[in-house]
Amino acid sequence: MREFILYNTLSRKKEVFVPLTSGMVGLYVCGPTVYGDAHLGHARPGITYDVLVRFFRHLGYKVRYVRNITDVGHLENDSDSGEDKIARKARLEQLEPMEIVQHYTIRYHEAMKLLNTLPPSIEPRASGHIIEQISLVGEIMDKGFAYVSNGSVYFDVEAYNKIYPYGILSGRLLEDLQSNSRVLEGQEDKKSSFDFALWKKAAPEHIMKWPSPWSEGFPGWHLECSAMSAKYLGENFDIHGGGMDLLFPHHECELAQNTAARGKGGVKYWMHNNMITINGQKMGKSLGNFITLEELFTGSHKILTQSYSPMTIRFFILQAHYRSTLDFSNEALQAAEKGLKRMMQAARDVNSLTISPDAEPILVLKDVTEGVYTALCDDMNTPIAMAHLFEAVRIVNLVKDKQIKINAVDKETLARLFEEIAIGVLGLTDEQSESGSGDVLNGVIDMILEMRRQAKANKDFSASDQIRDKLNSLGIQIKDTKEGTDWSL
Ligand code: ZN
């Protein structure tokens, strides 16, 4: 088996990956809090850990991939005050919280499937593991690292820090946290503002609550991952992943909870994907650049000049190393769209290349294959691996254009690179060939749009609106731009 090197957030350096159990990988990834549509911020961890899982499996490991669904306990400001995000959405929409959870879990799964990510091996829900979480709170209290206050239970960071260093994962020091902390509303129950809730007493009107030794209430957000990772992967497991935004406080608190209860952090390698920016800005609702995946796939957000297919998004995300920030712009996505087309065209063409039995071996091909594996084994460097794959694309095109000849062995090597790496590990799919009758559909819709354009030119707006409405009712969205009309399914 090849040596796989992984950057460990905990040690802050690259380490050779050695699994706790030979040939097996236990991976836990923090999944979404399901109170809204999947957005760009979900796509990056979804794809990053999908490629990690696929690559481990390609190398011959068995992987148990656990990704949770947060359906309770995630409060609005990620701290210990404010309303539960799901309960708030349920109140606004006049639905049951579990209706919100069900609706957005399904939507999340659909988006992840379109991005061609494999489902996790286990997908536990926080609300399905209340017993495990209550028991973990008990363990932490028994060790003296938690206290009850007004029916809620808080983690005692100061008591913990006397024995174990708090902040080792994120590199934050308790002293700095103390000097920067402010008293927030709704935090009066705590000894210190950086203590965090393990169990929250529910207000009488709160729907999602369970009995516990301390109060009718619900678990704190950080607790679920400590409880569910241990349940399905054991108290020691290989890799814990998530977005950089979860490093503090979420993962720091998880590590502290594990250590408080069991005397050890429980995770060998902590892995974090970096964030996505949009035109250089952080994505946020207040900035007007918050894009859901559906808006990207249909091109219906105002900052988008066109729609982008799920594979374009996937290709684009993989063009950056997962630990680098990644900036979304229409120009960059359009370039990714072209790159994807070229790569998938070559993946199709390779199978029909004519073999010349007398052709000399293509020497550079060995470097290409080696380059791809070396890059992927070096902390999953997908951009470098893709650069090598484009070298393979170039070779395919040279043979196709009859500039060089290829023998059967080299053709097989090339075909395997596309099949096993581009498609198998990077998870890229050929959207054009998948749609099958796609070319016919394209032609028909272009024809209809041309009729609509003519109707508009003749100022026959009722006809042009009718065409649009009819297309909409068939699930075809159209969008007028300066260049013409874009459409998407
Ligand atoms: Zn988590």
Coordinates of C-alpha atoms and ligand atoms in Angstrom, one line a residue:
M1 CA 0.0 0.0 0.0
R2 CA 1.3 3.5 -0.8
E3 CA 2.2 5.9 1.9
F4 CA -0.5 8.4 2.4
I5 CA 0.5 11.7 4.0
L6 CA -2.1 13.9 5.8
Y7 CA -1.9 17.3 7.4
N8 CA -3.0 17.0 11.0
T9 CA -4.5 20.2 12.5
L10 CA -3.7 18.9 15.9
S11 CA 0.1 18.6 15.4
R12 CA 0.1 21.3 12.8
K13 CA 2.2 19.2 10.4
K14 CA 2.0 16.6 7.7
E15 CA 2.1 13.1 9.1
V16 CA 2.3 9.6 7.5
F17 CA -1.2 8.1 7.9
V18 CA -1.1 5.0 10.0
P19 CA -4.6 3.6 10.7
L20 CA -5.4 2.4 14.2
T21 CA -6.5 -0.9 12.8
S22 CA -4.6 -2.2 9.8
G23 CA -6.4 -1.7 6.5
M24 CA -9.4 0.1 8.1
V25 CA -10.2 3.8 8.3
G26 CA -12.7 5.3 10.7
L27 CA -13.8 8.8 9.5
Y28 CA -16.2 11.1 11.3
V29 CA -17.3 14.3 9.5
C30 CA -19.5 17.0 11.0
G31 CA -22.6 17.1 8.8
P32 CA -25.1 19.9 8.3
T33 CA -27.6 21.5 10.7
V34 CA -30.7 21.0 8.6
Y35 CA -32.7 24.2 8.7
G36 CA -32.1 25.6 5.2
D37 CA -31.1 24.6 1.7
A38 CA -27.7 23.2 1.0
H39 CA -25.4 26.0 -0.1
L40 CA -21.8 26.4 -1.4
G41 CA -20.5 26.1 2.2
H42 CA -21.8 22.5 2.2
A43 CA -20.4 21.6 -1.2
R44 CA -16.8 21.9 -0.2
P45 CA -16.7 19.5 2.8
G46 CA -19.1 17.2 1.0
I47 CA -16.7 16.9 -1.9
T48 CA -13.5 17.0 0.0
Y49 CA -14.3 14.1 2.3
D50 CA -15.9 12.2 -0.5
V51 CA -12.6 12.3 -2.4
L52 CA -10.8 11.2 0.7
V53 CA -13.1 8.2 1.2
R54 CA -12.9 7.3 -2.5
F55 CA -9.1 7.5 -2.5
F56 CA -8.7 5.4 0.7
R57 CA -11.0 2.8 -0.9
H58 CA -9.0 3.0 -4.1
L59 CA -5.8 2.4 -2.1
G60 CA -7.4 -0.7 -0.7
Y61 CA -8.7 0.5 2.7
K62 CA -12.0 -0.3 4.2
V63 CA -13.6 3.0 5.3
R64 CA -16.4 3.5 7.8
Y65 CA -17.6 7.0 7.0
V66 CA -19.9 8.6 9.6
R67 CA -21.5 11.9 8.9
N68 CA -24.1 13.3 11.3
I69 CA -27.2 15.3 10.8
T70 CA -27.7 18.0 13.4
D71 CA -31.4 18.2 14.1
V72 CA -31.4 19.7 17.6
G73 CA -29.3 21.8 19.9
H74 CA -27.6 24.1 17.4
L75 CA -28.4 27.6 18.8
E76 CA -28.4 30.7 16.6
N77 CA -25.1 32.2 17.6
D78 CA -23.3 28.9 17.9
S79 CA -22.8 29.7 21.5
D80 CA -25.2 29.0 24.3
S81 CA -27.8 31.6 23.8
G82 CA -30.4 32.4 21.2
E83 CA -33.1 30.1 19.7
D84 CA -32.5 26.6 18.3
K85 CA -32.0 27.1 14.5
I86 CA -34.4 24.4 13.6
A87 CA -37.0 25.5 16.2
R88 CA -36.8 29.0 14.9
K89 CA -37.4 28.0 11.3
A90 CA -40.3 25.8 12.5
R91 CA -41.9 28.7 14.3
L92 CA -41.5 31.0 11.3
E93 CA -42.9 28.4 8.9
Q94 CA -45.6 27.1 11.3
L95 CA -44.3 23.6 10.9
E96 CA -43.2 20.9 13.3
P97 CA -39.4 21.0 13.9
M98 CA -39.1 17.5 12.5
E99 CA -40.9 18.5 9.4
I100 CA -38.2 21.1 8.9
V101 CA -35.5 18.4 9.6
Q102 CA -37.1 16.0 7.2
H103 CA -37.5 18.5 4.4
Y104 CA -34.0 19.9 4.5
T105 CA -32.4 16.5 5.1
I106 CA -33.9 15.3 1.8
R107 CA -32.9 18.4 0.1
Y108 CA -29.4 18.1 1.4
H109 CA -29.2 14.4 0.2
E110 CA -30.4 15.4 -3.3
A111 CA -27.8 18.2 -3.6
M112 CA -25.0 15.8 -2.4
K113 CA -26.2 13.2 -4.9
L114 CA -26.1 15.7 -7.7
L115 CA -22.5 16.5 -6.7
N116 CA -21.9 12.8 -7.0
T117 CA -20.8 12.3 -3.4
L118 CA -21.2 8.8 -2.0
P119 CA -23.5 8.5 1.0
P120 CA -21.8 8.0 4.3
S121 CA -21.7 4.5 5.8
I122 CA -23.7 5.7 8.8
E123 CA -25.7 9.0 9.1
P124 CA -26.7 9.4 12.8
R125 CA -29.0 12.1 14.0
A126 CA -28.5 14.1 17.2
S127 CA -32.1 13.6 18.3
G128 CA -31.7 9.8 17.9
H129 CA -28.9 9.7 20.4
I130 CA -30.2 11.6 23.4
I131 CA -29.5 8.6 25.8
E132 CA -25.8 8.5 24.7
Q133 CA -25.5 12.2 25.2
I134 CA -27.1 12.2 28.6
S135 CA -24.7 9.4 29.6
L136 CA -21.7 11.4 28.3
V137 CA -22.8 14.5 30.3
G138 CA -22.9 12.2 33.4
E139 CA -19.4 10.9 32.7
I140 CA -18.0 14.5 32.4
M141 CA -19.8 15.5 35.6
D142 CA -18.4 12.5 37.5
K143 CA -14.9 13.5 36.5
G144 CA -15.6 17.0 37.9
F145 CA -15.5 19.0 34.7
A146 CA -19.1 20.1 34.6
Y147 CA -21.6 21.9 36.8
V148 CA -25.4 22.3 37.0
S149 CA -26.9 25.7 37.0
N150 CA -30.6 26.3 36.8
G151 CA -31.3 23.0 35.3
S152 CA -28.6 23.4 32.6
V153 CA -25.2 21.6 32.6
Y154 CA -22.1 23.5 31.6
F155 CA -18.6 22.4 30.8
D156 CA -16.2 23.9 33.3
V157 CA -13.4 25.1 31.1
E158 CA -11.3 26.5 33.9
A159 CA -11.4 23.3 36.0
Y160 CA -10.5 21.3 32.8
N161 CA -7.7 23.7 31.9
K162 CA -6.0 23.0 35.3
I163 CA -5.4 19.4 34.2
Y164 CA -5.6 19.3 30.4
P165 CA -4.6 22.2 28.1
Y166 CA -7.7 23.8 26.7
G167 CA -7.3 25.2 23.2
I168 CA -4.7 22.8 21.8
L169 CA -6.5 22.1 18.6
S170 CA -7.3 25.7 17.6
G171 CA -4.2 27.2 19.2
R172 CA -6.2 29.5 21.4
L173 CA -5.1 30.1 24.9
L174 CA -7.6 30.3 27.7
E175 CA -6.0 33.5 29.0
D176 CA -6.6 35.2 25.7
L177 CA -10.2 33.9 25.6
Q178 CA -10.7 35.2 29.1
S179 CA -9.5 38.7 28.3
N180 CA -11.5 38.9 25.1
S181 CA -14.7 37.5 26.5
R182 CA -17.8 39.5 27.0
V183 CA -20.9 38.7 28.9
L184 CA -23.6 37.8 26.4
E185 CA -27.3 37.9 27.0
G186 CA -28.7 34.6 28.2
Q187 CA -25.3 33.5 29.7
E188 CA -26.0 34.5 33.3
D189 CA -26.1 30.8 34.3
K190 CA -22.5 30.2 33.6
K191 CA -19.4 30.7 35.8
S192 CA -17.5 32.0 32.8
S193 CA -18.6 33.1 29.4
F194 CA -16.4 30.6 27.6
D195 CA -18.0 27.6 29.5
F196 CA -20.3 25.8 27.1
A197 CA -23.5 24.0 27.4
L198 CA -23.6 20.2 27.6
W199 CA -27.3 20.2 28.5
K200 CA -29.8 23.1 28.2
K201 CA -33.0 23.4 30.2
A202 CA -35.8 24.0 27.7
A203 CA -38.2 26.9 28.0
P204 CA -41.9 25.7 28.5
E205 CA -42.8 26.5 24.9
H206 CA -39.9 24.5 23.5
I207 CA -41.0 21.5 21.5
M208 CA -37.8 19.4 21.1
K209 CA -37.0 18.5 24.7
W210 CA -36.3 15.3 26.6
P211 CA -36.3 14.3 30.3
S212 CA -32.9 14.1 32.0
P213 CA -31.5 14.0 35.5
W214 CA -31.2 17.8 35.4
S215 CA -34.2 19.1 33.6
E216 CA -36.5 18.7 30.6
G217 CA -34.2 20.0 27.9
F218 CA -31.9 19.2 25.0
P219 CA -28.2 18.5 24.4
G220 CA -25.6 21.1 23.6
W221 CA -24.5 21.2 19.9
H222 CA -20.9 20.1 20.6
L223 CA -22.0 17.1 22.6
E224 CA -23.6 15.1 19.8
C225 CA -20.4 14.6 17.8
S226 CA -18.5 13.4 20.9
A227 CA -21.3 10.9 21.7
M228 CA -22.0 9.6 18.1
S229 CA -18.4 9.4 16.9
A230 CA -17.5 7.2 19.9
K231 CA -20.7 5.1 19.4
Y232 CA -20.0 4.2 15.8
L233 CA -16.2 4.5 15.6
G234 CA -15.0 3.8 19.1
E235 CA -13.4 6.0 21.7
N236 CA -10.3 6.2 19.5
F237 CA -10.7 6.6 15.8
D238 CA -8.6 7.7 12.9
I239 CA -9.8 10.9 11.3
H240 CA -12.2 13.7 12.3
G241 CA -13.0 16.1 9.5
G242 CA -15.0 19.3 9.0
G243 CA -14.8 22.8 7.8
M244 CA -12.3 25.3 9.2
D245 CA -15.3 27.3 10.6
L246 CA -15.9 24.3 13.0
L247 CA -12.4 24.3 14.4
F248 CA -13.4 26.7 17.2
P249 CA -15.5 26.3 19.3
H250 CA -17.1 23.2 17.9
H251 CA -14.1 20.8 17.5
E252 CA -12.2 22.3 20.4
C253 CA -15.2 21.6 22.7
E254 CA -15.5 18.1 21.3
L255 CA -11.9 17.4 22.0
A256 CA -12.3 18.8 25.6
Q257 CA -15.4 16.7 26.2
N258 CA -13.7 13.5 25.0
T259 CA -10.7 14.2 27.1
A260 CA -12.7 15.1 30.2
A261 CA -14.8 11.9 30.0
R262 CA -12.1 9.5 28.9
G263 CA -8.8 11.0 29.5
K264 CA -7.9 11.2 25.8
G265 CA -8.9 13.3 22.8
G266 CA -9.9 10.2 20.9
V267 CA -9.0 11.4 17.4
K268 CA -5.7 10.6 15.7
Y269 CA -5.9 13.1 12.8
W270 CA -8.0 16.2 12.7
M271 CA -8.6 17.5 9.2
H272 CA -10.1 20.8 8.1
N273 CA -11.2 22.1 4.7
N274 CA -10.8 25.8 4.1
M275 CA -13.6 28.2 3.3
I276 CA -15.1 29.4 0.1
T277 CA -15.2 33.1 -0.7
I278 CA -17.3 34.8 -3.4
N279 CA -15.6 37.5 -5.5
G280 CA -13.1 37.8 -2.6
Q281 CA -15.8 38.2 0.1
K282 CA -16.9 35.8 2.8
M283 CA -20.2 34.3 2.0
G284 CA -23.0 35.6 4.1
K285 CA -26.7 36.4 4.0
S286 CA -26.1 40.0 5.0
L287 CA -23.7 40.5 2.1
G288 CA -26.2 39.3 -0.5
N289 CA -23.8 36.7 -1.9
F290 CA -25.2 33.7 -0.1
I291 CA -25.7 31.1 -2.9
T292 CA -27.6 27.9 -2.5
L293 CA -26.6 24.9 -4.6
E294 CA -29.9 25.0 -6.3
E295 CA -29.4 28.6 -7.3
L296 CA -26.0 27.6 -8.8
F297 CA -27.4 24.7 -10.7
T298 CA -30.2 26.8 -12.1
G299 CA -28.3 30.1 -12.4
S300 CA -31.1 31.9 -10.5
H301 CA -29.0 34.0 -8.2
K302 CA -28.4 37.6 -9.2
I303 CA -24.6 37.5 -9.1
L304 CA -24.5 34.5 -11.5
T305 CA -24.3 35.2 -15.2
Q306 CA -25.3 31.6 -16.1
S307 CA -26.1 28.2 -14.5
Y308 CA -23.4 25.8 -13.5
S309 CA -23.7 22.1 -13.6
P310 CA -23.0 20.1 -10.4
M311 CA -19.9 18.6 -12.0
T312 CA -18.6 22.1 -12.9
I313 CA -18.9 22.9 -9.2
R314 CA -17.2 19.6 -8.2
F315 CA -14.4 20.2 -10.8
F316 CA -13.9 23.7 -9.6
I317 CA -13.7 22.8 -5.9
L318 CA -11.1 20.1 -6.7
Q319 CA -9.0 22.6 -8.6
A320 CA -7.9 24.1 -5.3
H321 CA -6.2 22.2 -2.5
Y322 CA -8.7 21.6 0.3
R323 CA -6.7 23.6 2.8
S324 CA -6.5 26.7 0.6
T325 CA -9.3 29.2 0.4
L326 CA -11.3 29.1 -2.8
D327 CA -12.8 32.1 -4.5
F328 CA -15.9 31.7 -6.6
S329 CA -16.5 34.0 -9.6
N330 CA -18.3 33.5 -12.8
E331 CA -15.0 33.7 -14.8
A332 CA -13.4 31.0 -12.6
L333 CA -16.5 28.7 -12.9
Q334 CA -16.7 29.2 -16.7
A335 CA -13.0 28.2 -16.9
A336 CA -13.8 25.1 -14.8
E337 CA -16.7 24.3 -17.1
K338 CA -14.3 24.2 -20.1
G339 CA -11.7 22.2 -18.2
L340 CA -14.3 19.6 -17.2
K341 CA -15.5 19.3 -20.8
R342 CA -12.0 18.7 -22.1
M343 CA -11.2 16.1 -19.5
M344 CA -14.5 14.2 -20.0
Q345 CA -14.1 14.4 -23.8
A346 CA -10.7 12.7 -23.4
A347 CA -12.1 10.1 -21.1
R348 CA -14.6 9.2 -23.8
D349 CA -12.1 9.4 -26.7
V350 CA -9.5 7.2 -25.0
N351 CA -11.5 4.1 -25.6
S352 CA -11.8 4.6 -29.3
L353 CA -8.1 5.4 -29.9
T354 CA -6.6 3.3 -32.7
I355 CA -3.9 0.9 -31.4
S356 CA -0.6 0.7 -33.4
P357 CA 1.1 -2.5 -32.3
D358 CA 4.5 -1.3 -33.3
A359 CA 4.2 2.1 -31.5
E360 CA 7.0 2.9 -29.1
P361 CA 6.0 3.3 -25.4
I362 CA 5.1 6.9 -24.6
L363 CA 7.8 7.6 -22.0
V364 CA 6.1 10.5 -20.3
L365 CA 3.1 8.4 -19.4
K366 CA 4.9 6.8 -16.5
D367 CA 5.6 10.3 -15.0
V368 CA 1.9 11.2 -15.5
T369 CA 0.7 8.1 -13.5
E370 CA 3.4 8.6 -10.8
G371 CA 2.6 12.3 -10.6
V372 CA -1.1 11.7 -10.1
Y373 CA -0.5 9.2 -7.2
T374 CA 2.3 11.2 -5.6
A375 CA 0.0 14.3 -5.6
L376 CA -3.0 12.5 -4.1
C377 CA -0.8 10.8 -1.5
D378 CA 0.6 14.2 -0.5
D379 CA -2.2 15.5 1.6
M380 CA -4.7 14.9 -1.2
N381 CA -3.3 17.5 -3.5
T382 CA -6.1 17.4 -6.1
P383 CA -5.0 20.4 -8.2
I384 CA -1.6 18.9 -8.9
A385 CA -3.2 15.5 -9.6
M386 CA -5.5 17.2 -12.1
A387 CA -2.6 19.0 -13.8
H388 CA -1.1 15.6 -14.4
L389 CA -4.4 14.3 -15.7
F390 CA -4.4 17.1 -18.2
E391 CA -1.1 15.8 -19.4
A392 CA -2.9 12.6 -20.1
V393 CA -5.7 14.6 -21.9
R394 CA -2.9 16.1 -24.1
I395 CA -1.6 12.6 -25.0
V396 CA -5.1 11.4 -25.9
N397 CA -5.5 14.4 -28.2
L398 CA -2.1 13.8 -29.8
V399 CA -3.0 10.2 -30.6
K400 CA -6.5 11.2 -31.8
D401 CA -5.0 13.9 -34.1
K402 CA -2.6 11.2 -35.4
Q403 CA 0.5 13.2 -34.3
I404 CA 1.7 10.2 -32.3
K405 CA 0.9 6.5 -32.1
I406 CA -0.1 4.4 -29.1
N407 CA 0.4 0.8 -28.2
A408 CA -2.1 -1.4 -26.4
V409 CA -0.4 -1.2 -23.0
D410 CA -0.2 2.6 -23.0
K411 CA -3.8 2.9 -24.1
E412 CA -4.8 0.7 -21.2
T413 CA -2.8 2.8 -18.8
L414 CA -4.4 6.0 -20.1
A415 CA -7.9 4.5 -19.9
R416 CA -7.3 3.4 -16.4
L417 CA -6.2 6.9 -15.3
F418 CA -9.5 8.3 -16.5
E419 CA -11.6 5.5 -15.2
E420 CA -10.0 5.0 -11.8
I421 CA -8.7 8.4 -11.0
A422 CA -10.7 11.1 -12.8
I423 CA -14.0 9.2 -12.5
G424 CA -13.4 6.8 -9.6
V425 CA -11.4 8.9 -7.1
L426 CA -12.1 12.5 -8.2
G427 CA -15.7 11.4 -8.7
L428 CA -16.2 13.4 -12.0
T429 CA -19.0 12.2 -14.2
D430 CA -19.6 12.8 -17.9
E431 CA -22.8 14.8 -17.7
Q432 CA -23.0 15.1 -21.5
S433 CA -23.1 11.3 -22.1
E434 CA -25.3 10.8 -19.0
S435 CA -28.1 12.8 -20.4
G436 CA -28.0 10.5 -23.4
S437 CA -30.5 12.3 -25.6
G438 CA -29.0 15.5 -24.3
D439 CA -28.1 16.8 -27.7
V440 CA -31.6 16.4 -29.1
L441 CA -33.0 18.2 -26.0
N442 CA -30.5 21.0 -26.4
G443 CA -31.6 21.4 -30.0
V444 CA -35.3 21.4 -29.3
I445 CA -35.1 23.9 -26.4
D446 CA -32.8 26.2 -28.5
M447 CA -35.5 26.1 -31.2
I448 CA -38.2 27.0 -28.8
L449 CA -36.2 29.8 -27.3
E450 CA -35.6 31.1 -30.8
M451 CA -39.4 31.2 -31.4
R452 CA -39.7 33.1 -28.1
R453 CA -37.0 35.6 -29.2
Q454 CA -38.9 36.2 -32.5
A455 CA -42.2 36.6 -30.6
K456 CA -40.5 39.3 -28.4
A457 CA -39.0 40.9 -31.5
N458 CA -42.5 41.2 -32.9
K459 CA -43.7 42.6 -29.6
D460 CA -46.0 39.6 -29.2
F461 CA -45.3 39.5 -25.4
S462 CA -48.3 37.2 -24.6
A463 CA -46.8 34.5 -26.8
S464 CA -43.3 35.0 -25.4
D465 CA -44.7 34.8 -21.8
Q466 CA -46.7 31.7 -22.7
I467 CA -43.6 29.9 -24.0
R468 CA -41.8 30.8 -20.8
D469 CA -44.6 29.6 -18.6
K470 CA -45.0 26.4 -20.5
L471 CA -41.3 25.7 -20.2
N472 CA -41.4 26.5 -16.5
S473 CA -44.3 24.1 -16.0
L474 CA -42.1 21.4 -17.6
G475 CA -39.4 22.1 -15.1
I476 CA -37.2 24.2 -17.5
Q477 CA -36.1 27.5 -16.0
I478 CA -35.1 30.2 -18.4
K479 CA -33.1 33.3 -17.7
D480 CA -32.7 36.3 -20.1
T481 CA -29.2 37.7 -20.1
K482 CA -27.4 40.3 -22.2
E483 CA -26.0 37.6 -24.4
G484 CA -29.3 35.8 -25.0
T485 CA -31.4 33.3 -23.0
D486 CA -29.9 30.6 -20.7
W487 CA -31.9 27.6 -19.6
S488 CA -31.6 24.9 -17.1
L489 CA -33.6 21.9 -16.0
Ligands
ZN1 ZN -19.6 18.1 14.9

